[in-house]
Amino acid sequence: MRPLRIKLVSSLLALAFLGACSAPDRPVQRQRHTRAVLHPSMLRPVVIGRTAWHADEAAVRKGLVYDHSVKAVFVHHTDNPNDYDCKKDVPAMLVALQQQHIALGWDDLGYNFVVDRCGGIYEGRSGSAQRDVRGAHTEGFNTDTIGIAALGNFGAGRKVPRAMLQAIAEIAAWKLDPSVDATGKVRLVSSNGGSRYPKGTAATLNVISGHRDVFETTCPGQALYDALPWIRKTAAALRQKATWAG
């Protein structure tokens, strides 16, 4: 009986060895591909609403247009004196701007946002803090863009307060579409012949541009225009901080 037992044990060992050698490979775990996701809610700055500066809502005309994206930002200055008091004077200055723009035939204050020299950010055109409202700030290029106006005059030789530059960068970082590079270029098509570009002409511009880039004007003033590279880099850095793997 011993030979039979030995033979049986040998057969079992062979089967065990064969089973071990022929076992299927462990499933390979696929690497999860992550993508960078920008979280705009992390970028929203403090915005002072229209009630605070006593906007004349009754004067706002019906027909405001809402866009579905913000592809570019145009920076302006309002050409006001620079020695205003941020707390006492700004509301009246904004009301005057609104009245001036409505007198021109516009629906409301043309700029989506206005920034004062102390870094205060004000909602300009009605609804701009909640939605992508089409402004009346850059003739021929209002569609899918926003206008940010620096309250004051920033021609050559004038100093642009750092708080004001920071505020402009914060708005741009917040409002631009997540897919847009704040330091990059954008292709926009002119909607009328009032700009530097005839109607229907495509223009390749900086995502954050000055009013003068598309219109015959010195706006936003040479000093502020020279600061646009800083605004672009700062906006891009803010967006990078609000981006992580999704």
mmCIF file of N, CA and C in Angstrom, residues 112-215:
data_model
loop_
_atom_site.group_PDB
_atom_site.id
_atom_site.type_symbol
_atom_site.label_atom_id
_atom_site.label_comp_id
_atom_site.label_asym_id
_atom_site.label_seq_id
_atom_site.Cartn_x
_atom_site.Cartn_y
_atom_site.Cartn_z
ATOM 1 N N ASN A 112 -19.274 96.830 -15.835
ATOM 2 C CA ASN A 112 -19.774 95.770 -14.953
ATOM 3 C C ASN A 112 -19.337 95.982 -13.506
ATOM 4 N N PHE A 113 -18.106 96.457 -13.338
ATOM 5 C CA PHE A 113 -17.570 96.701 -12.002
ATOM 6 C C PHE A 113 -16.750 97.987 -12.016
ATOM 7 N N VAL A 114 -16.745 98.670 -10.866
ATOM 8 C CA VAL A 114 -15.928 99.865 -10.685
ATOM 9 C C VAL A 114 -15.096 99.651 -9.418
ATOM 10 N N VAL A 115 -13.822 100.009 -9.497
ATOM 11 C CA VAL A 115 -12.899 99.821 -8.377
ATOM 12 C C VAL A 115 -12.382 101.182 -7.930
ATOM 13 N N ASP A 116 -12.390 101.435 -6.618
ATOM 14 C CA ASP A 116 -11.868 102.709 -6.140
ATOM 15 C C ASP A 116 -10.399 102.595 -5.745
ATOM 16 N N ARG A 117 -9.786 103.699 -5.411
ATOM 17 C CA ARG A 117 -8.341 103.724 -5.158
ATOM 18 C C ARG A 117 -7.948 103.000 -3.870
ATOM 19 N N CYS A 118 -8.955 102.720 -3.032
ATOM 20 C CA CYS A 118 -8.687 101.985 -1.790
ATOM 21 C C CYS A 118 -8.869 100.479 -1.955
ATOM 22 N N GLY A 119 -9.241 100.053 -3.151
ATOM 23 C CA GLY A 119 -9.436 98.631 -3.418
ATOM 24 C C GLY A 119 -10.869 98.170 -3.272
ATOM 25 N N GLY A 120 -11.794 99.097 -3.018
ATOM 26 C CA GLY A 120 -13.203 98.725 -2.937
ATOM 27 C C GLY A 120 -13.728 98.306 -4.300
ATOM 28 N N ILE A 121 -14.486 97.228 -4.346
ATOM 29 C CA ILE A 121 -15.060 96.715 -5.592
ATOM 30 C C ILE A 121 -16.566 96.947 -5.558
ATOM 31 N N TYR A 122 -17.070 97.658 -6.562
ATOM 32 C CA TYR A 122 -18.490 97.991 -6.622
ATOM 33 C C TYR A 122 -19.144 97.309 -7.824
ATOM 34 N N GLU A 123 -20.347 96.786 -7.585
ATOM 35 C CA GLU A 123 -21.132 96.269 -8.699
ATOM 36 C C GLU A 123 -21.612 97.456 -9.513
ATOM 37 N N GLY A 124 -21.256 97.474 -10.784
ATOM 38 C CA GLY A 124 -21.681 98.549 -11.663
ATOM 39 C C GLY A 124 -23.009 98.217 -12.302
ATOM 40 N N ARG A 125 -22.945 97.660 -13.500
ATOM 41 C CA ARG A 125 -24.183 97.294 -14.204
ATOM 42 C C ARG A 125 -24.988 96.286 -13.396
ATOM 43 N N SER A 126 -26.298 96.493 -13.375
ATOM 44 C CA SER A 126 -27.192 95.660 -12.581
ATOM 45 C C SER A 126 -27.024 94.173 -12.884
ATOM 46 N N GLY A 127 -26.866 93.379 -11.830
ATOM 47 C CA GLY A 127 -26.785 91.924 -11.976
ATOM 48 C C GLY A 127 -25.411 91.373 -12.231
ATOM 49 N N SER A 128 -24.414 92.234 -12.375
ATOM 50 C CA SER A 128 -23.077 91.771 -12.763
ATOM 51 C C SER A 128 -22.419 90.877 -11.719
ATOM 52 N N ALA A 129 -22.800 91.036 -10.468
ATOM 53 C CA ALA A 129 -22.203 90.219 -9.411
ATOM 54 C C ALA A 129 -22.787 88.811 -9.382
ATOM 55 N N GLN A 130 -23.971 88.646 -10.005
ATOM 56 C CA GLN A 130 -24.616 87.334 -9.990
ATOM 57 C C GLN A 130 -24.517 86.595 -11.319
ATOM 58 N N ARG A 131 -24.534 87.345 -12.422
ATOM 59 C CA ARG A 131 -24.564 86.705 -13.737
ATOM 60 C C ARG A 131 -23.592 87.412 -14.680
ATOM 61 N N ASP A 132 -23.450 86.840 -15.868
ATOM 62 C CA ASP A 132 -22.594 87.437 -16.899
ATOM 63 C C ASP A 132 -23.446 88.411 -17.705
ATOM 64 N N VAL A 133 -23.486 89.647 -17.241
ATOM 65 C CA VAL A 133 -24.310 90.671 -17.873
ATOM 66 C C VAL A 133 -23.489 91.401 -18.930
ATOM 67 N N ARG A 134 -24.072 91.562 -20.087
ATOM 68 C CA ARG A 134 -23.373 92.288 -21.163
ATOM 69 C C ARG A 134 -23.399 93.776 -20.852
ATOM 70 N N GLY A 135 -22.222 94.364 -20.789
ATOM 71 C CA GLY A 135 -22.119 95.772 -20.468
ATOM 72 C C GLY A 135 -22.122 96.660 -21.694
ATOM 73 N N ALA A 136 -21.877 97.957 -21.453
ATOM 74 C CA ALA A 136 -21.741 98.943 -22.525
ATOM 75 C C ALA A 136 -20.445 99.682 -22.233
ATOM 76 N N HIS A 137 -19.329 98.981 -22.395
ATOM 77 C CA HIS A 137 -18.039 99.504 -21.958
ATOM 78 C C HIS A 137 -16.993 99.565 -23.064
ATOM 79 N N THR A 138 -17.087 98.654 -24.038
ATOM 80 C CA THR A 138 -16.056 98.571 -25.073
ATOM 81 C C THR A 138 -16.734 98.344 -26.409
ATOM 82 N N GLU A 139 -17.018 99.420 -27.116
ATOM 83 C CA GLU A 139 -17.817 99.335 -28.331
ATOM 84 C C GLU A 139 -17.252 98.314 -29.309
ATOM 85 N N GLY A 140 -18.138 97.430 -29.759
ATOM 86 C CA GLY A 140 -17.737 96.374 -30.694
ATOM 87 C C GLY A 140 -17.298 95.098 -30.013
ATOM 88 N N PHE A 141 -17.016 95.165 -28.702
ATOM 89 C CA PHE A 141 -16.478 93.994 -28.000
ATOM 90 C C PHE A 141 -17.119 93.805 -26.624
ATOM 91 N N ASN A 142 -18.409 94.071 -26.532
ATOM 92 C CA ASN A 142 -19.106 93.883 -25.266
ATOM 93 C C ASN A 142 -19.556 92.440 -25.033
ATOM 94 N N THR A 143 -19.738 91.675 -26.112
ATOM 95 C CA THR A 143 -20.235 90.309 -25.996
ATOM 96 C C THR A 143 -19.189 89.391 -25.370
ATOM 97 N N ASP A 144 -19.610 88.639 -24.367
ATOM 98 C CA ASP A 144 -18.754 87.661 -23.681
ATOM 99 C C ASP A 144 -17.514 88.300 -23.056
ATOM 100 N N THR A 145 -17.649 89.554 -22.638
ATOM 101 C CA THR A 145 -16.547 90.239 -21.953
ATOM 102 C C THR A 145 -17.132 91.018 -20.779
ATOM 103 N N ILE A 146 -16.261 91.475 -19.884
ATOM 104 C CA ILE A 146 -16.707 92.400 -18.843
ATOM 105 C C ILE A 146 -15.809 93.625 -18.857
ATOM 106 N N GLY A 147 -16.367 94.722 -18.378
ATOM 107 C CA GLY A 147 -15.611 95.963 -18.259
ATOM 108 C C GLY A 147 -15.389 96.306 -16.800
ATOM 109 N N ILE A 148 -14.135 96.555 -16.443
ATOM 110 C CA ILE A 148 -13.783 96.972 -15.089
ATOM 111 C C ILE A 148 -13.198 98.371 -15.171
ATOM 112 N N ALA A 149 -13.782 99.301 -14.454
ATOM 113 C CA ALA A 149 -13.322 100.689 -14.504
ATOM 114 C C ALA A 149 -12.631 101.080 -13.210
ATOM 115 N N ALA A 150 -11.468 101.683 -13.343
ATOM 116 C CA ALA A 150 -10.738 102.233 -12.200
ATOM 117 C C ALA A 150 -11.224 103.666 -11.995
ATOM 118 N N LEU A 151 -11.708 103.961 -10.814
ATOM 119 C CA LEU A 151 -12.268 105.274 -10.525
ATOM 120 C C LEU A 151 -11.138 106.291 -10.364
ATOM 121 N N GLY A 152 -10.982 107.161 -11.363
ATOM 122 C CA GLY A 152 -9.911 108.147 -11.340
ATOM 123 C C GLY A 152 -9.297 108.325 -12.710
ATOM 124 N N ASN A 153 -8.185 109.057 -12.739
ATOM 125 C CA ASN A 153 -7.445 109.308 -13.979
ATOM 126 C C ASN A 153 -6.039 108.764 -13.798
ATOM 127 N N PHE A 154 -5.626 107.879 -14.701
ATOM 128 C CA PHE A 154 -4.335 107.212 -14.545
ATOM 129 C C PHE A 154 -3.477 107.344 -15.798
ATOM 130 N N GLY A 155 -3.384 108.610 -16.238
ATOM 131 C CA GLY A 155 -2.527 108.930 -17.353
ATOM 132 C C GLY A 155 -1.058 108.807 -16.974
ATOM 133 N N ALA A 156 -0.201 109.088 -17.930
ATOM 134 C CA ALA A 156 1.248 108.957 -17.725
ATOM 135 C C ALA A 156 1.705 109.763 -16.521
ATOM 136 N N GLY A 157 2.569 109.161 -15.711
ATOM 137 C CA GLY A 157 3.127 109.842 -14.561
ATOM 138 C C GLY A 157 2.308 109.732 -13.297
ATOM 139 N N ARG A 158 1.085 109.234 -13.398
ATOM 140 C CA ARG A 158 0.248 109.085 -12.210
ATOM 141 C C ARG A 158 0.477 107.710 -11.574
ATOM 142 N N LYS A 159 0.309 107.637 -10.293
ATOM 143 C CA LYS A 159 0.504 106.388 -9.577
ATOM 144 C C LYS A 159 -0.819 105.649 -9.439
ATOM 145 N N VAL A 160 -0.801 104.370 -9.803
ATOM 146 C CA VAL A 160 -1.993 103.538 -9.619
ATOM 147 C C VAL A 160 -1.835 102.796 -8.291
ATOM 148 N N PRO A 161 -2.726 103.013 -7.330
ATOM 149 C CA PRO A 161 -2.593 102.337 -6.033
ATOM 150 C C PRO A 161 -2.578 100.816 -6.181
ATOM 151 N N ARG A 162 -1.718 100.165 -5.416
ATOM 152 C CA ARG A 162 -1.622 98.707 -5.482
ATOM 153 C C ARG A 162 -2.944 98.042 -5.112
ATOM 154 N N ALA A 163 -3.668 98.640 -4.157
ATOM 155 C CA ALA A 163 -4.958 98.071 -3.760
ATOM 156 C C ALA A 163 -5.931 98.050 -4.932
ATOM 157 N N MET A 164 -5.871 99.062 -5.777
ATOM 158 C CA MET A 164 -6.733 99.125 -6.953
ATOM 159 C C MET A 164 -6.342 98.048 -7.966
ATOM 160 N N LEU A 165 -5.058 97.887 -8.202
ATOM 161 C CA LEU A 165 -4.583 96.856 -9.129
ATOM 162 C C LEU A 165 -4.968 95.468 -8.638
ATOM 163 N N GLN A 166 -4.811 95.238 -7.340
ATOM 164 C CA GLN A 166 -5.172 93.945 -6.748
ATOM 165 C C GLN A 166 -6.654 93.655 -6.940
ATOM 166 N N ALA A 167 -7.476 94.670 -6.740
ATOM 167 C CA ALA A 167 -8.921 94.492 -6.880
ATOM 168 C C ALA A 167 -9.296 94.145 -8.317
ATOM 169 N N ILE A 168 -8.678 94.804 -9.282
ATOM 170 C CA ILE A 168 -8.956 94.495 -10.688
ATOM 171 C C ILE A 168 -8.568 93.052 -10.996
ATOM 172 N N ALA A 169 -7.412 92.630 -10.495
ATOM 173 C CA ALA A 169 -6.954 91.254 -10.712
ATOM 174 C C ALA A 169 -7.917 90.252 -10.081
ATOM 175 N N GLU A 170 -8.440 90.581 -8.909
ATOM 176 C CA GLU A 170 -9.357 89.676 -8.221
ATOM 177 C C GLU A 170 -10.660 89.504 -9.005
ATOM 178 N N ILE A 171 -11.170 90.590 -9.560
ATOM 179 C CA ILE A 171 -12.398 90.482 -10.363
ATOM 180 C C ILE A 171 -12.139 89.633 -11.601
ATOM 181 N N ALA A 172 -11.030 89.899 -12.281
ATOM 182 C CA ALA A 172 -10.710 89.139 -13.495
ATOM 183 C C ALA A 172 -10.555 87.652 -13.185
ATOM 184 N N ALA A 173 -9.858 87.339 -12.099
ATOM 185 C CA ALA A 173 -9.652 85.944 -11.723
ATOM 186 C C ALA A 173 -10.982 85.245 -11.449
ATOM 187 N N TRP A 174 -11.897 85.960 -10.852
ATOM 188 C CA TRP A 174 -13.199 85.403 -10.482
ATOM 189 C C TRP A 174 -14.130 85.248 -11.679
ATOM 190 N N LYS A 175 -14.218 86.252 -12.529
ATOM 191 C CA LYS A 175 -15.248 86.269 -13.569
ATOM 192 C C LYS A 175 -14.864 85.557 -14.864
ATOM 193 N N LEU A 176 -13.591 85.454 -15.177
ATOM 194 C CA LEU A 176 -13.205 84.775 -16.404
ATOM 195 C C LEU A 176 -13.611 83.306 -16.364
ATOM 196 N N ASP A 177 -13.985 82.757 -17.514
ATOM 197 C CA ASP A 177 -14.336 81.343 -17.587
ATOM 198 C C ASP A 177 -13.193 80.474 -17.073
ATOM 199 N N PRO A 178 -13.504 79.337 -16.451
ATOM 200 C CA PRO A 178 -12.454 78.460 -15.914
ATOM 201 C C PRO A 178 -11.415 78.030 -16.936
ATOM 202 N N SER A 179 -11.807 77.899 -18.196
ATOM 203 C CA SER A 179 -10.879 77.422 -19.223
ATOM 204 C C SER A 179 -9.951 78.507 -19.764
ATOM 205 N N VAL A 180 -10.154 79.735 -19.359
ATOM 206 C CA VAL A 180 -9.405 80.863 -19.912
ATOM 207 C C VAL A 180 -8.102 81.084 -19.143
ATOM 208 N N ASP A 181 -7.034 81.335 -19.875
ATOM 209 C CA ASP A 181 -5.740 81.674 -19.279
ATOM 210 C C ASP A 181 -5.650 83.187 -19.150
ATOM 211 N N ALA A 182 -5.559 83.665 -17.922
ATOM 212 C CA ALA A 182 -5.549 85.113 -17.692
ATOM 213 C C ALA A 182 -4.354 85.800 -18.328
ATOM 214 N N THR A 183 -3.290 85.056 -18.602
ATOM 215 C CA THR A 183 -2.104 85.633 -19.243
ATOM 216 C C THR A 183 -2.070 85.344 -20.737
ATOM 217 N N GLY A 184 -3.128 84.735 -21.254
ATOM 218 C CA GLY A 184 -3.134 84.300 -22.643
ATOM 219 C C GLY A 184 -3.802 85.276 -23.598
ATOM 220 N N LYS A 185 -4.126 84.756 -24.765
ATOM 221 C CA LYS A 185 -4.754 85.525 -25.836
ATOM 222 C C LYS A 185 -6.163 85.012 -26.077
ATOM 223 N N VAL A 186 -6.976 85.851 -26.722
ATOM 224 C CA VAL A 186 -8.340 85.483 -27.052
ATOM 225 C C VAL A 186 -8.677 86.059 -28.425
ATOM 226 N N ARG A 187 -9.521 85.359 -29.157
ATOM 227 C CA ARG A 187 -9.963 85.819 -30.471
ATOM 228 C C ARG A 187 -11.408 86.296 -30.339
ATOM 229 N N LEU A 188 -11.606 87.585 -30.598
ATOM 230 C CA LEU A 188 -12.935 88.175 -30.519
ATOM 231 C C LEU A 188 -13.283 88.800 -31.863
ATOM 232 N N VAL A 189 -14.561 88.823 -32.173
ATOM 233 C CA VAL A 189 -15.031 89.391 -33.448
ATOM 234 C C VAL A 189 -15.786 90.678 -33.170
ATOM 235 N N SER A 190 -15.410 91.743 -33.855
ATOM 236 C CA SER A 190 -16.045 93.042 -33.669
ATOM 237 C C SER A 190 -17.501 92.993 -34.111
ATOM 238 N N SER A 191 -18.378 93.578 -33.291
ATOM 239 C CA SER A 191 -19.809 93.559 -33.606
ATOM 240 C C SER A 191 -20.281 94.811 -34.340
ATOM 241 N N ASN A 192 -19.428 95.837 -34.433
ATOM 242 C CA ASN A 192 -19.805 97.025 -35.204
ATOM 243 C C ASN A 192 -18.559 97.781 -35.639
ATOM 244 N N GLY A 193 -18.761 98.810 -36.431
ATOM 245 C CA GLY A 193 -17.640 99.550 -36.993
ATOM 246 C C GLY A 193 -17.166 100.706 -36.145
ATOM 247 N N GLY A 194 -17.649 100.804 -34.899
ATOM 248 C CA GLY A 194 -17.249 101.916 -34.057
ATOM 249 C C GLY A 194 -15.913 101.709 -33.369
ATOM 250 N N SER A 195 -15.346 100.537 -33.481
ATOM 251 C CA SER A 195 -14.077 100.236 -32.815
ATOM 252 C C SER A 195 -12.924 100.389 -33.801
ATOM 253 N N ARG A 196 -11.748 99.957 -33.381
ATOM 254 C CA ARG A 196 -10.591 99.942 -34.288
ATOM 255 C C ARG A 196 -10.747 98.884 -35.377
ATOM 256 N N TYR A 197 -11.667 97.959 -35.169
ATOM 257 C CA TYR A 197 -11.835 96.833 -36.090
ATOM 258 C C TYR A 197 -13.202 96.913 -36.758
ATOM 259 N N PRO A 198 -13.268 96.877 -38.084
ATOM 260 C CA PRO A 198 -14.563 96.909 -38.772
ATOM 261 C C PRO A 198 -15.444 95.745 -38.334
ATOM 262 N N LYS A 199 -16.744 95.936 -38.469
ATOM 263 C CA LYS A 199 -17.696 94.899 -38.085
ATOM 264 C C LYS A 199 -17.363 93.575 -38.761
ATOM 265 N N GLY A 200 -17.338 92.510 -37.975
ATOM 266 C CA GLY A 200 -17.056 91.184 -38.508
ATOM 267 C C GLY A 200 -15.589 90.815 -38.533
ATOM 268 N N THR A 201 -14.727 91.750 -38.165
ATOM 269 C CA THR A 201 -13.286 91.493 -38.163
ATOM 270 C C THR A 201 -12.876 90.790 -36.877
ATOM 271 N N ALA A 202 -12.064 89.752 -37.022
ATOM 272 C CA ALA A 202 -11.557 89.032 -35.855
ATOM 273 C C ALA A 202 -10.299 89.727 -35.338
ATOM 274 N N ALA A 203 -10.226 89.869 -34.040
ATOM 275 C CA ALA A 203 -9.058 90.491 -33.409
ATOM 276 C C ALA A 203 -8.499 89.538 -32.362
ATOM 277 N N THR A 204 -7.175 89.364 -32.366
ATOM 278 C CA THR A 204 -6.514 88.563 -31.348
ATOM 279 C C THR A 204 -5.958 89.509 -30.295
ATOM 280 N N LEU A 205 -6.448 89.364 -29.073
ATOM 281 C CA LEU A 205 -6.151 90.316 -28.008
ATOM 282 C C LEU A 205 -5.685 89.584 -26.757
ATOM 283 N N ASN A 206 -5.090 90.341 -25.847
ATOM 284 C CA ASN A 206 -4.817 89.780 -24.533
ATOM 285 C C ASN A 206 -6.142 89.526 -23.824
ATOM 286 N N VAL A 207 -6.214 88.441 -23.070
ATOM 287 C CA VAL A 207 -7.422 88.140 -22.317
ATOM 288 C C VAL A 207 -7.771 89.304 -21.396
ATOM 289 N N ILE A 208 -6.776 89.918 -20.788
ATOM 290 C CA ILE A 208 -6.983 91.140 -20.004
ATOM 291 C C ILE A 208 -6.360 92.286 -20.792
ATOM 292 N N SER A 209 -7.206 93.087 -21.406
ATOM 293 C CA SER A 209 -6.754 94.158 -22.298
ATOM 294 C C SER A 209 -7.192 95.520 -21.778
ATOM 295 N N GLY A 210 -6.617 96.547 -22.359
ATOM 296 C CA GLY A 210 -7.035 97.911 -22.075
ATOM 297 C C GLY A 210 -8.029 98.374 -23.124
ATOM 298 N N HIS A 211 -8.848 99.337 -22.772
ATOM 299 C CA HIS A 211 -9.842 99.876 -23.696
ATOM 300 C C HIS A 211 -9.191 100.328 -25.004
ATOM 301 N N ARG A 212 -8.008 100.913 -24.896
ATOM 302 C CA ARG A 212 -7.334 101.446 -26.082
ATOM 303 C C ARG A 212 -6.947 100.365 -27.095
ATOM 304 N N ASP A 213 -6.918 99.120 -26.672
ATOM 305 C CA ASP A 213 -6.532 98.048 -27.586
ATOM 306 C C ASP A 213 -7.540 97.847 -28.705
ATOM 307 N N VAL A 214 -8.777 98.297 -28.479
ATOM 308 C CA VAL A 214 -9.797 98.100 -29.502
ATOM 309 C C VAL A 214 -10.552 99.382 -29.855
ATOM 310 N N PHE A 215 -10.173 100.509 -29.237
ATOM 311 C CA PHE A 215 -10.910 101.746 -29.481
ATOM 312 C C PHE A 215 -9.936 102.911 -29.506
#
